Every structure is written in C-alpha cells, then in structure tokens.
Short mmCIF file of C-alpha atoms and ligand atoms in Angstrom, two decimals:
data_model
loop_
_atom_site.label_atom_id
_atom_site.label_comp_id
_atom_site.label_asym_id
_atom_site.label_seq_id
_atom_site.Cartn_x
_atom_site.Cartn_y
_atom_site.Cartn_z
CA UNK A 419 17.60 -43.58 -3.44
CA UNK A 420 21.16 -43.12 -2.27
CA UNK A 421 20.34 -40.32 0.14
CA UNK A 422 19.73 -40.29 3.87
CA UNK A 423 19.49 -37.87 6.77
CA UNK A 424 22.45 -37.79 9.11
CA UNK A 425 22.99 -36.08 12.46
CA UNK A 426 25.80 -33.49 12.29
CA UNK A 427 27.12 -34.23 15.80
CA UNK A 428 30.36 -36.24 15.41
CA UNK A 429 29.68 -38.36 18.50
CA UNK A 430 26.21 -39.31 17.22
CA UNK A 431 26.06 -39.39 13.42
CA UNK A 432 22.76 -41.27 13.63
CA UNK A 433 21.11 -41.78 10.24
CA UNK A 434 17.47 -41.65 9.20
CA UNK A 435 15.59 -42.40 6.04
CA UNK A 436 14.81 -39.51 3.67
CA UNK A 437 11.13 -40.34 4.09
CA UNK A 438 11.27 -39.44 7.80
CA UNK A 439 9.96 -36.00 8.73
CA UNK A 440 12.50 -34.55 11.16
CA UNK A 441 13.92 -31.17 12.04
CA UNK A 442 16.45 -32.41 14.59
CA UNK A 443 18.10 -35.69 15.55
CA UNK A 444 15.69 -37.76 17.69
CA UNK A 445 18.71 -39.25 19.50
CA UNK A 446 20.63 -36.12 20.50
CA UNK A 447 18.71 -33.06 19.33
CA UNK A 448 21.38 -31.82 16.90
CA UNK A 449 20.69 -30.56 13.39
CA UNK A 450 20.46 -32.99 10.47
CA UNK A 451 22.17 -32.98 7.07
CA UNK A 452 21.16 -34.70 3.86
CA UNK A 453 24.00 -37.07 3.01
CA UNK A 454 24.54 -38.85 -0.30
CA UNK A 455 26.24 -42.05 -1.31
CA UNK A 456 28.05 -40.33 -4.17
CA UNK A 457 29.85 -43.50 -5.24
CA UNK A 458 26.54 -44.98 -6.32
CA UNK A 459 25.17 -41.84 -7.94
CA UNK A 460 25.81 -40.41 -11.41
CA UNK A 461 28.01 -37.42 -10.60
CA UNK A 462 29.00 -35.17 -13.52
CA UNK A 463 32.69 -35.17 -14.38
CA UNK A 464 32.69 -31.38 -14.72
CA UNK A 465 30.35 -28.56 -13.72
CA UNK A 466 30.20 -27.60 -17.40
CA UNK A 467 27.85 -30.51 -18.01
CA UNK A 468 25.09 -28.48 -16.37
CA UNK A 469 25.27 -25.86 -19.10
CA UNK A 470 23.72 -28.25 -21.62
CA UNK A 471 20.43 -27.96 -19.73
CA UNK A 472 20.05 -24.34 -20.77
CA UNK A 473 18.91 -25.58 -24.19
CA UNK A 474 16.21 -27.77 -22.66
CA UNK A 475 14.18 -25.16 -20.84
CA UNK A 476 10.80 -26.50 -21.91
CA UNK A 477 11.38 -29.18 -19.26
CA UNK A 478 10.44 -27.42 -15.98
CA UNK A 479 13.23 -29.25 -14.15
CA UNK A 480 15.82 -27.83 -16.52
CA UNK A 481 14.22 -24.38 -16.46
CA UNK A 482 14.57 -24.25 -12.67
CA UNK A 483 17.84 -22.75 -11.47
CA UNK A 484 17.66 -25.19 -8.58
CA UNK A 485 16.74 -28.47 -10.29
CA UNK A 486 18.95 -28.19 -13.32
CA UNK A 487 21.60 -29.01 -10.70
CA UNK A 488 19.52 -31.92 -9.37
CA UNK A 489 22.45 -34.34 -9.65
CA UNK A 490 24.00 -32.41 -6.74
CA UNK A 491 20.89 -32.66 -4.52
CA UNK A 492 19.61 -36.10 -5.54
CA UNK A 493 17.09 -36.85 -2.81
CA UNK A 494 13.91 -36.82 -4.92
CA UNK A 495 12.56 -38.64 -7.96
CA UNK A 496 11.89 -36.28 -10.88
CA UNK A 497 8.15 -36.86 -10.65
CA UNK A 498 8.05 -35.66 -7.05
CA UNK A 499 9.74 -32.34 -7.72
CA UNK A 500 7.67 -29.23 -6.97
CA UNK A 501 8.96 -26.29 -9.00
CA UNK A 502 7.64 -22.89 -10.08
CA UNK A 503 10.68 -21.79 -12.08
CA UNK A 504 12.73 -20.54 -9.14
CA UNK A 505 16.43 -19.73 -9.21
CA UNK A 506 16.58 -18.06 -12.60
CA UNK A 507 19.05 -15.59 -11.19
CA UNK A 508 22.43 -14.66 -12.51
CA UNK A 509 25.64 -13.19 -11.29
CA UNK A 510 26.17 -9.61 -12.37
CA UNK A 511 29.25 -7.43 -12.26
CA UNK A 512 28.73 -3.97 -10.77
CA UNK A 513 31.43 -1.38 -11.25
CA UNK A 514 29.33 1.27 -9.47
CA UNK A 515 28.68 -0.74 -6.31
CA UNK A 516 32.25 -2.07 -6.49
CA UNK A 517 33.51 1.50 -6.39
CA UNK A 518 31.51 2.16 -3.24
CA UNK A 519 32.91 -0.98 -1.62
CA UNK A 520 36.44 0.07 -2.58
CA UNK A 521 37.13 -2.62 -5.16
CA UNK A 522 39.01 -2.40 -8.42
CA UNK A 523 36.70 -2.00 -11.44
CA UNK A 524 35.18 -5.37 -12.28
CA UNK A 525 36.12 -7.13 -9.05
CA UNK A 526 32.70 -6.94 -7.39
CA UNK A 527 29.77 -9.15 -8.37
CA UNK A 528 26.21 -9.21 -7.11
CA UNK A 529 24.14 -12.39 -7.01
CA UNK A 530 20.66 -10.87 -7.26
CA UNK A 531 18.28 -13.36 -5.65
CA UNK A 532 15.48 -10.78 -5.59
CA UNK A 533 14.57 -12.07 -9.07
CA UNK A 534 12.99 -15.22 -7.64
CA UNK A 535 9.21 -15.78 -8.03
CA UNK A 536 8.43 -14.49 -4.53
CA UNK A 537 11.25 -11.94 -4.60
CA UNK A 538 13.79 -13.53 -2.26
CA UNK A 539 16.35 -16.32 -2.17
CA UNK A 540 14.00 -18.32 0.06
CA UNK A 541 12.41 -19.88 -3.07
CA UNK A 542 15.63 -21.85 -3.66
CA UNK A 543 15.00 -23.64 -0.40
CA UNK A 544 11.23 -23.75 -0.50
CA UNK A 545 11.14 -25.69 -3.77
CA UNK A 546 13.25 -28.39 -2.08
CA UNK A 547 11.19 -28.42 1.13
CA UNK A 548 7.95 -28.50 -0.89
CA UNK A 549 9.33 -31.42 -2.87
CA UNK A 550 10.08 -33.33 0.31
CA UNK A 551 6.63 -32.42 1.67
CA UNK A 552 5.10 -33.99 -1.42
CA UNK A 553 7.35 -37.07 -1.09
CA UNK A 554 6.04 -37.71 2.41
CA UNK A 555 2.45 -36.89 1.53
CA UNK A 556 2.14 -33.84 3.78
CA UNK A 557 -1.30 -32.23 3.73
CA UNK A 558 -0.39 -29.09 5.64
CA UNK A 559 2.87 -27.11 5.83
CA UNK A 560 3.89 -24.30 8.17
CA UNK A 561 6.67 -21.85 8.89
CA UNK A 562 7.55 -18.97 11.17
CA UNK A 563 8.84 -15.98 9.32
CA UNK A 564 10.15 -12.44 9.43
CA UNK A 565 8.26 -12.25 6.12
CA UNK A 566 10.11 -13.80 3.21
CA UNK A 567 9.82 -17.43 4.26
CA UNK A 568 6.05 -17.04 4.59
CA UNK A 569 5.81 -15.28 1.21
CA UNK A 570 7.77 -18.12 -0.34
CA UNK A 571 5.87 -20.96 1.29
CA UNK A 572 2.58 -19.24 0.44
CA UNK A 573 3.42 -18.95 -3.26
CA UNK A 574 4.42 -22.64 -3.47
CA UNK A 575 1.24 -23.74 -1.76
CA UNK A 576 -1.02 -21.57 -3.90
CA UNK A 577 0.55 -22.27 -7.31
CA UNK A 578 0.97 -26.00 -6.83
CA UNK A 579 -1.97 -26.78 -4.50
CA UNK A 580 0.07 -29.72 -3.19
CA UNK A 581 -0.63 -28.83 0.45
CA UNK A 582 -2.34 -26.20 2.58
CA UNK A 583 -0.29 -23.76 4.54
CA UNK A 584 -0.26 -21.76 7.75
CA UNK A 585 2.36 -19.10 8.42
CA UNK A 586 3.35 -17.63 11.77
CA UNK A 587 4.70 -14.09 11.81
CA UNK A 588 5.85 -12.04 14.78
CA UNK A 589 3.57 -9.13 15.49
CA UNK A 590 4.59 -5.63 14.61
CA UNK A 591 7.61 -5.42 12.44
CA UNK A 592 6.91 -7.49 9.36
CA UNK A 593 7.48 -5.43 6.19
CA UNK A 594 4.25 -4.82 4.31
CA UNK A 595 5.52 -6.08 0.99
CA UNK A 596 6.05 -9.48 2.60
CA UNK A 597 2.86 -9.61 4.66
CA UNK A 598 0.86 -8.61 1.58
CA UNK A 599 2.24 -11.62 -0.28
CA UNK A 600 1.21 -14.15 2.36
CA UNK A 601 -2.28 -12.65 2.48
CA UNK A 602 -2.68 -12.38 -1.27
CA UNK A 603 -1.47 -15.94 -1.88
CA UNK A 604 -4.21 -16.91 0.54
CA UNK A 605 -2.05 -18.45 3.26
CA UNK A 606 -3.66 -18.80 6.65
CA UNK A 607 -1.66 -16.18 8.59
CA UNK A 608 -1.22 -16.10 12.36
CA UNK A 609 0.34 -13.00 13.89
CA UNK A 610 1.84 -14.29 17.13
CA UNK A 611 2.11 -11.67 19.86
CA UNK A 612 5.87 -11.90 20.18
CA UNK A 613 8.98 -11.66 18.00
CA UNK A 614 10.36 -14.00 15.34
CA UNK A 615 12.10 -16.26 17.85
CA UNK A 616 8.81 -16.68 19.70
CA UNK A 617 6.93 -17.45 16.49
CA UNK A 618 9.52 -20.07 15.53
CA UNK A 619 9.35 -21.71 18.94
CA UNK A 620 5.56 -21.95 18.73
CA UNK A 621 5.43 -23.23 15.16
CA UNK A 622 7.93 -25.97 16.03
CA UNK A 623 5.69 -27.06 18.91
CA UNK A 624 2.49 -26.89 16.88
CA UNK A 625 4.05 -28.81 13.99
CA UNK A 626 5.24 -31.57 16.31
CA UNK A 627 1.88 -31.72 18.03
CA UNK A 628 -0.31 -31.72 14.91
CA UNK A 629 1.92 -33.47 12.36
CA UNK A 630 2.28 -30.34 10.24
CA UNK A 631 5.24 -30.22 7.85
CA UNK A 632 7.73 -27.54 9.01
CA UNK A 633 9.47 -25.42 6.36
CA UNK A 634 11.87 -23.29 8.39
CA UNK A 635 15.58 -23.67 7.73
CA UNK A 636 15.86 -26.34 10.44
CA UNK A 637 14.40 -28.43 7.61
CA UNK A 638 17.55 -29.99 6.09
CA UNK A 639 15.95 -30.38 2.64
CA UNK A 640 15.48 -26.64 2.36
CA UNK A 641 19.20 -26.06 2.65
CA UNK A 642 19.84 -28.53 -0.19
CA UNK A 643 17.99 -26.16 -2.51
CA UNK A 644 19.92 -23.16 -1.24
CA UNK A 645 23.23 -24.82 -2.23
CA UNK A 646 22.38 -24.04 -5.83
CA UNK A 647 22.88 -20.30 -5.28
CA UNK A 648 26.58 -21.11 -5.13
CA UNK A 649 26.42 -23.30 -8.24
CA UNK A 650 24.96 -20.37 -10.16
CA UNK A 651 27.66 -18.06 -8.80
CA UNK A 652 30.32 -20.44 -10.10
CA UNK A 653 28.51 -20.69 -13.40
CA UNK A 654 28.45 -16.89 -13.65
CA UNK A 655 32.22 -16.90 -13.21
CA UNK A 656 32.67 -19.52 -15.92
CA UNK A 657 33.22 -22.12 -13.18
CA UNK A 658 36.07 -20.25 -11.57
CA UNK A 659 36.02 -19.97 -7.79
CA UNK A 660 35.79 -16.39 -6.42
CA UNK A 661 37.91 -15.20 -3.49
CA UNK A 662 35.00 -14.18 -1.27
CA UNK A 663 31.32 -14.89 -0.78
CA UNK A 664 29.65 -12.24 1.39
CA UNK A 665 26.19 -12.99 2.78
CA UNK A 666 23.90 -11.49 5.42
CA UNK A 667 23.39 -13.75 8.44
CA UNK A 668 20.00 -14.19 10.12
CA UNK A 669 18.99 -17.75 10.97
CA UNK A 670 22.20 -18.79 9.16
CA UNK A 671 20.60 -21.20 6.71
CA UNK A 672 22.20 -19.65 3.66
CA UNK A 673 25.72 -19.54 5.05
CA UNK A 674 25.31 -23.16 6.20
CA UNK A 675 24.08 -24.26 2.77
CA UNK A 676 26.94 -22.46 1.03
CA UNK A 677 29.54 -24.19 3.21
CA UNK A 678 27.98 -27.59 2.47
CA UNK A 679 27.89 -26.84 -1.25
CA UNK A 680 31.59 -26.03 -1.38
CA UNK A 681 32.63 -28.93 0.86
CA UNK A 682 30.77 -31.34 -1.43
CA UNK A 683 32.06 -29.85 -4.67
CA UNK A 684 35.62 -30.03 -3.37
CA UNK A 685 35.32 -33.62 -2.22
CA UNK A 686 33.74 -34.58 -5.55
CA UNK A 687 36.71 -32.98 -7.33
CA UNK A 688 34.45 -30.49 -9.12
CA UNK A 689 36.32 -27.45 -7.76
CA UNK A 690 39.96 -27.19 -6.75
CA UNK A 691 39.66 -24.63 -3.97
CA UNK A 692 37.05 -23.12 -1.66
CA UNK A 693 36.29 -19.38 -1.45
CA UNK A 694 36.36 -17.54 1.85
CA UNK A 695 33.01 -16.79 3.45
CA UNK A 696 32.04 -13.56 5.21
CA UNK A 697 28.79 -13.64 7.20
CA UNK A 698 27.44 -10.19 8.05
CA UNK A 699 25.22 -9.55 11.06
CA UNK A 700 23.30 -6.38 11.74
CA UNK A 701 24.86 -4.78 14.83
CA UNK A 702 21.42 -4.93 16.46
CA UNK A 703 21.19 -8.71 15.94
CA UNK A 704 24.75 -9.87 16.31
CA UNK A 705 24.68 -13.25 18.05
CA UNK A 706 27.00 -14.91 15.53
CA UNK A 707 29.42 -11.99 15.63
CA UNK A 708 29.49 -12.10 19.43
CA UNK A 709 30.11 -15.83 19.56
CA UNK A 710 32.56 -16.18 16.68
CA UNK A 711 34.59 -12.97 16.82
CA UNK A 712 34.28 -11.87 20.47
CA UNK A 713 34.15 -15.24 22.24
CA UNK A 714 36.09 -17.32 19.71
CA UNK A 715 33.55 -20.11 19.45
CA UNK A 716 34.52 -22.48 16.62
CA UNK A 717 33.08 -25.64 15.07
CA UNK A 718 36.15 -27.59 16.23
CA UNK A 719 35.24 -30.70 14.31
CA UNK A 720 31.81 -30.66 15.91
CA UNK A 721 33.12 -30.31 19.47
CA UNK A 722 32.27 -26.60 19.73
CA UNK A 723 32.30 -24.95 23.10
CA UNK A 724 28.67 -25.31 24.16
CA UNK A 725 29.29 -23.81 27.59
CA UNK A 726 30.27 -20.50 26.05
CA UNK A 727 27.26 -20.61 23.73
CA UNK A 728 24.84 -21.45 26.54
CA UNK A 729 26.32 -18.78 28.80
CA UNK A 730 25.87 -16.23 26.03
CA UNK A 731 22.19 -17.09 25.61
CA UNK A 732 21.64 -17.15 29.38
CA UNK A 733 23.12 -13.65 29.59
CA UNK A 734 20.94 -12.55 26.68
CA UNK A 735 17.85 -13.81 28.46
CA UNK A 736 18.86 -12.37 31.85
CA UNK A 737 19.36 -8.91 30.38
CA UNK A 738 16.13 -9.29 28.38
CA UNK A 739 18.08 -8.28 25.32
CA UNK A 740 16.06 -8.41 22.11
CA UNK A 741 17.41 -8.13 18.59
CA UNK A 742 16.59 -4.78 17.01
CA UNK A 743 17.46 -3.72 13.47
CA UNK A 744 15.74 -2.16 10.48
CA UNK A 745 16.97 -5.14 8.51
CA UNK A 746 13.96 -7.14 9.70
CA UNK A 747 14.89 -10.29 7.74
CA UNK A 748 17.95 -10.74 9.96
CA UNK A 749 16.44 -9.52 13.24
CA UNK A 750 17.01 -12.82 15.04
CA UNK A 751 18.29 -13.56 18.55
CA UNK A 752 18.89 -17.31 18.39
CA UNK A 753 19.98 -18.42 14.93
CA UNK A 754 18.80 -22.01 14.59
CA UNK A 755 21.57 -23.03 12.20
CA UNK A 756 24.37 -21.72 14.42
CA UNK A 757 26.25 -25.04 14.51
CA UNK A 758 26.05 -25.61 10.77
CA UNK A 759 27.20 -22.04 10.19
CA UNK A 760 30.20 -22.59 12.46
CA UNK A 761 31.00 -25.64 10.36
CA UNK A 762 30.69 -23.58 7.16
CA UNK A 763 33.00 -20.91 8.60
CA UNK A 764 35.56 -23.66 9.21
CA UNK A 765 35.14 -25.10 5.70
CA UNK A 766 35.51 -21.66 4.13
CA UNK A 767 38.09 -20.03 6.47
CA UNK A 768 35.35 -17.55 7.27
CA UNK A 769 34.98 -14.26 9.08
CA UNK A 770 31.98 -12.60 10.72
CA UNK A 771 31.34 -8.86 10.87
CA UNK A 772 28.59 -6.58 12.12
CA UNK A 773 27.33 -3.42 10.42
CA UNK A 774 25.06 -0.68 11.74
CA UNK A 775 21.65 0.17 10.34
CA UNK A 776 23.17 3.44 9.09
CA UNK A 777 25.77 1.49 7.10
CA UNK A 778 23.10 -0.90 5.85
CA UNK A 779 20.80 1.83 4.55
CA UNK A 780 23.63 3.78 2.95
CA UNK A 781 24.83 0.61 1.21
CA UNK A 782 21.26 -0.13 0.14
CA UNK A 783 21.01 3.30 -1.51
CA UNK A 784 24.24 2.60 -3.39
CA UNK A 785 22.98 -0.80 -4.52
CA UNK A 786 19.82 0.91 -5.77
CA UNK A 787 21.75 3.66 -7.53
CA UNK A 788 23.77 0.92 -9.20
CA UNK A 789 20.57 -0.55 -10.60
CA UNK A 790 20.03 -3.49 -8.24
CA UNK A 791 17.30 -2.66 -5.76
CA UNK A 792 17.37 -4.73 -2.60
CA UNK A 793 15.78 -4.79 0.83
CA UNK A 794 17.72 -3.59 3.90
CA UNK A 795 18.93 -7.02 5.10
CA UNK A 796 20.43 -7.76 1.70
CA UNK A 797 22.52 -4.60 1.74
CA UNK A 798 24.30 -5.88 4.85
CA UNK A 799 26.41 -7.95 2.47
CA UNK A 800 27.60 -4.86 0.60
CA UNK A 801 28.14 -2.87 3.82
CA UNK A 802 30.07 -5.84 5.21
CA UNK A 803 32.26 -6.15 2.11
CA UNK A 804 33.04 -2.44 2.40
CA UNK A 805 34.04 -2.86 6.04
CA UNK A 806 36.28 -5.84 5.23
CA UNK A 807 37.82 -3.87 2.38
CA UNK A 808 38.59 -0.96 4.74
CA UNK A 809 40.10 -3.39 7.23
CA UNK A 810 42.35 -4.71 4.47
CA UNK A 811 41.00 -8.23 4.83
CA UNK A 812 39.51 -8.07 1.36
CA UNK A 813 42.04 -6.78 -1.21
CA UNK A 814 40.87 -4.40 -3.97
CA UNK A 815 41.74 -6.97 -6.62
CA UNK A 816 39.98 -9.91 -4.91
CA UNK A 817 36.99 -11.34 -6.70
CA UNK A 818 34.08 -10.70 -4.35
CA UNK A 819 30.49 -11.91 -4.64
CA UNK A 820 27.84 -10.23 -2.47
CA UNK A 821 24.51 -12.03 -2.18
CA UNK A 822 21.52 -9.73 -2.58
CA UNK A 823 18.97 -11.83 -0.75
CA UNK A 824 15.70 -9.97 -1.34
CA UNK A 825 13.98 -7.54 -3.67
CA UNK A 826 13.75 -3.77 -3.21
CA UNK A 827 9.93 -3.78 -3.21
CA UNK A 828 9.74 -6.02 -0.13
CA UNK A 829 10.13 -3.05 2.19
CA UNK A 830 9.39 0.25 0.42
CA UNK A 831 8.74 2.03 3.73
CA UNK A 832 12.41 1.98 4.68
CA UNK A 833 13.41 3.16 1.22
CA UNK A 834 10.96 6.06 1.11
CA UNK A 835 11.76 7.16 4.67
CA UNK A 836 15.44 7.27 3.72
CA UNK A 837 15.05 9.19 0.47
CA UNK A 838 12.00 11.36 1.07
CA UNK A 839 13.77 14.31 2.60
CA UNK A 840 10.96 14.59 5.13
CA UNK A 841 12.71 14.89 8.48
CA UNK A 842 9.64 13.93 10.50
CA UNK A 843 9.13 10.77 8.46
CA UNK A 844 12.84 9.97 8.64
CA UNK A 845 12.97 10.42 12.41
CA UNK A 846 9.79 8.43 12.97
CA UNK A 847 10.87 5.48 10.84
CA UNK A 848 14.65 5.47 11.03
CA UNK A 849 15.85 7.89 13.69
CA UNK A 850 14.34 5.74 16.39
CA UNK A 851 16.77 3.01 15.28
CA UNK A 852 19.87 5.17 15.44
CA UNK A 853 20.08 6.16 11.78
CA UNK A 854 21.18 9.79 11.71
CA UNK A 855 21.50 10.82 8.10
CA UNK A 856 20.45 9.70 4.68
CA UNK A 857 23.92 10.05 3.19
CA UNK A 858 22.73 9.29 -0.34
CA UNK A 859 19.19 10.65 -0.16
CA UNK A 860 17.51 11.23 -3.49
CA UNK A 861 14.59 13.38 -2.39
CA UNK A 862 11.62 14.10 -4.60
CA UNK A 863 11.31 17.79 -5.51
CA UNK A 864 7.96 19.43 -4.91
CA UNK A 865 7.01 21.73 -7.76
CA UNK A 866 4.00 23.85 -8.75
CA UNK A 867 1.71 22.45 -11.38
CA UNK A 868 3.09 24.92 -13.92
CA UNK A 869 5.31 24.42 -17.00
CA UNK A 870 7.54 27.43 -16.34
CA UNK A 871 8.15 26.41 -12.73
CA UNK A 872 8.94 22.86 -13.76
CA UNK A 873 11.48 24.07 -16.31
CA UNK A 874 13.06 26.33 -13.69
CA UNK A 875 13.43 23.39 -11.33
CA UNK A 876 14.92 21.18 -14.05
CA UNK A 877 17.51 23.82 -14.89
CA UNK A 878 18.54 24.21 -11.28
CA UNK A 879 20.30 20.83 -11.03
C1 LIG B 1393 15.89 -14.95 5.36
C2 LIG B 1393 16.64 -13.77 4.89
C3 LIG B 1393 17.94 -13.50 5.29
C4 LIG B 1393 18.64 -14.34 6.31
O1 LIG B 1393 19.06 -15.57 5.79
P1 LIG B 1393 19.47 -16.77 6.77
O2 LIG B 1393 19.64 -17.92 5.87
O3 LIG B 1393 18.35 -16.94 7.73
O4 LIG B 1393 20.73 -16.35 7.45
C5 LIG B 1393 18.61 -12.43 4.75
N1 LIG B 1393 18.01 -11.61 3.84
C6 LIG B 1393 16.75 -11.83 3.44
C7 LIG B 1393 16.14 -10.88 2.46
C8 LIG B 1393 16.02 -12.90 3.93
O5 LIG B 1393 14.77 -13.09 3.52
ZN1 LIG B 1394 22.29 -37.04 16.87
#
C-alpha cells in the first residue's frame, strides 16, 4: 500500500502506518491526513476514465458513488471495502432555487446528498471509516453525533455486521428522524446529559480507554470518503470546475475534505483550477465565522495564530456561551476540524458567512418548493449563497453549487412548525429561537367533511 497517515502540522509531519488506529498525532496532538505516494500508484490520466464504471454497476465497488473513485482514495484493498451503495447522488440544476438566491437561470446547482442510504452525506465518510475499521479488525465502533453520524454508523453496522456499535448523542435536541434511525438499526444508544461537544469529548475518552474504533470526523479515513462528493459535482458539470462550492459548516469535516480533494486533483493535473469555497455557519453556532472573518485567523502554512484561537475558546467558556440553532446538525461550539478547514479556505480562496435561523428556515422552504427537501442545516448553504449574492461576492452568472447535506424527513418537526399556520406551535418550536415569521408558509387548510365545502375552498385560491 502506498498510503500512510501524516500529521498536518508543518513542524511535525510525523507519519504513521495506515494500520494504526489514531485520531490525532501521538507526537504533537494535531490532526492527521491520509497521504499517498501518487508516483507509485495508478492515477487516471483524466477524470473521464471514471465514467466507464457506470456500465459496471453489478460490481458493488463500481455501484458506489464513493468507491468508483477508489483510485483517488487508495488506502484499502478491494476485498476490505465496506459498501452499502452510498454516494449515488447527482448534481441537479435548480432554476427555482437559483431565482431565490438571485442567480441567472441555470447558474445554481444543488448537490443533493439526502439521497444517501441513511439520508445524509455522512454515508460518504462512514463507508471509508467502516472500511478502515474492518482493515484493523475492529470489533466495536463508536461516534458522538447530533444525529446523522449515528444514523449512518448504525446503518453500516447493521447491514454489514462487521462490527458492533455504540452511539453517543447529546440529550434533548436530537431530531426524531435521526434518533429513530439509530434505534431502529439497533445501535446501542447513550444519551449523554450534555450537548454535542460534551458527547464528543466523552466518546473520545471512552474509545481511547476501551480500544473502541472512533468514527467521528477526527477520523482521517472518513474525510477520504467525503472527498468524492466533489468528484461527483465535477462529474455533474461534465468535469468543468464551478466558481463556488457552498457548504454548511458544523464540525468542518466536509469543508476540510473538499479542500483536500481539490488540492490533490490540482497537483495530479486532473483539474486546472480550484473553485472558491464558502462555509456557512448558523449565527447561533458561529465559531468559524468569528475566528476567520472577525479575528482574521488563517491557516498561514500551518502556523495559524493559536493564541487568538485559544483566547476565543477561553472567552467562550468564561461567558458560558453555548451554541444554539434550529439547525441542530451544525450546533457545535468547538469544531474539531478547525485547522483543516482553515487550510481548505486557503486552498480555495474561501469565505465564511453566518446566517440566522430565520434565513435558514426561509431558504429551506424555498428548497422544498423547488422539489429538493432538506433539513434545516442543509439550507444554510442556500441562505449563505443568497447572502453572498446580495453582497456582490457571488456574481449572478457564476456557477454555484450548494451542498444539500441531509434529507427533509430527518427533522419534520421544524418543517411542520414552520408551515402549519398554528401560531402556538410556531412560537413553541421556532419563536423561542428568534424566528419571527414563516415567510413562505404553506399552511394546511381545515375544511368540513363535505363535498360542497371542499369545492368552495378549492375555488377560493
Ligand atoms: C454533519 C452535518 C453537517 C455538518 O457537517 P461538518 O462536516 O461537520 O461541517 C451539516 N449538515 C448535515 C445535515 C449534517 O448531518
Ligand atoms: Zn504531529
């Protein structure tokens, strides 16, 4: 195998075997990358070569939207790969949502990752982490989750039976669609009395203590799988590079993976330029926005200003500030992939923005009306693109790809509260979070159980 794990810190760069189970550098504590010796690997001469695999879909590795690109994440032997047909998602143009964002007709595309087996993009990463877990013979895997990571890990464990699984969720705010998946896929589920950051802290400790394989996005193999979302975007554009990729930012695994994907493709000569990256925080969980846009923290070739970062977190702790947003998948105080995301922002000449829950839910309703249902966190990408369009940073003719990270049915409560037209329900669910109006509410109409009355109602609109 011509792959190894390498510390991302430029003054360390320690390397480790791919068969080691690590979530940080044992020497310095920094994050790890998977690094390849491309000169000794069969790299395709053009991305078009991947298209041939479409005709070979009876082979599960070619059916998978992750593993048909396996030459670009070559850390596993074919026989070790754990796949359940993830990543069969495609890029779709949306004139309706593009109009809402303020784009010219045809300039906006949605990469709808809700179509994955567990309903979120997380499956792209979990197939890679599960593969590595099998490579190292793990018997038990774990994750902390705001919901989608646990749903994803649970489906991989139950369909493949390669390992057992325990998931840690924060108490309280997990969306029911997601919790129901973990339970139904029979994952052992611990509701930690605390928030997501607490659950992640504990699962890292427990995993270290008990030799349990950790599947959060500190796992560098997971991010290898998530690179393929960008390969499919390029494929959807007939291998042309868009102007912008817009993605919600939570723990910042996706944005980190996207940056690595583009850096590698460029250095391999498979693309000739790199798109710009916009990472969108919820205003109620805006650590990256604060650090990057307000305090000018940059990757700086790996020499980022740790004093500013540490001061920020110390202030956050002192004020007992806790992330709070309806977009529960991105309700995170301390994004674990912060450094890698800063690196991706440098690679992709990136920007960071924050959007309110009001903007998120309005954008979500527009995504739904355009035929692509998504969960609240996903709509942050569309709300963010709209903001950048209004600011003039995105031009109406730019080619923009928004990532829709999770399916509409993950969190039906938020959707119904928004549309129902029931003020008490709205206030109870959304008003408490500063959402004032359902700008695009599509309320159900109550009607008597009577043909004449129904016809009257239908003629009214
Ligand atoms: C996990 C998740 C995110 C956040 O992604 P990160 O890689 O942690 O930044 C956004 N949206 C959905 C639906 C998610 O499940
Ligand atoms: Zn190191």
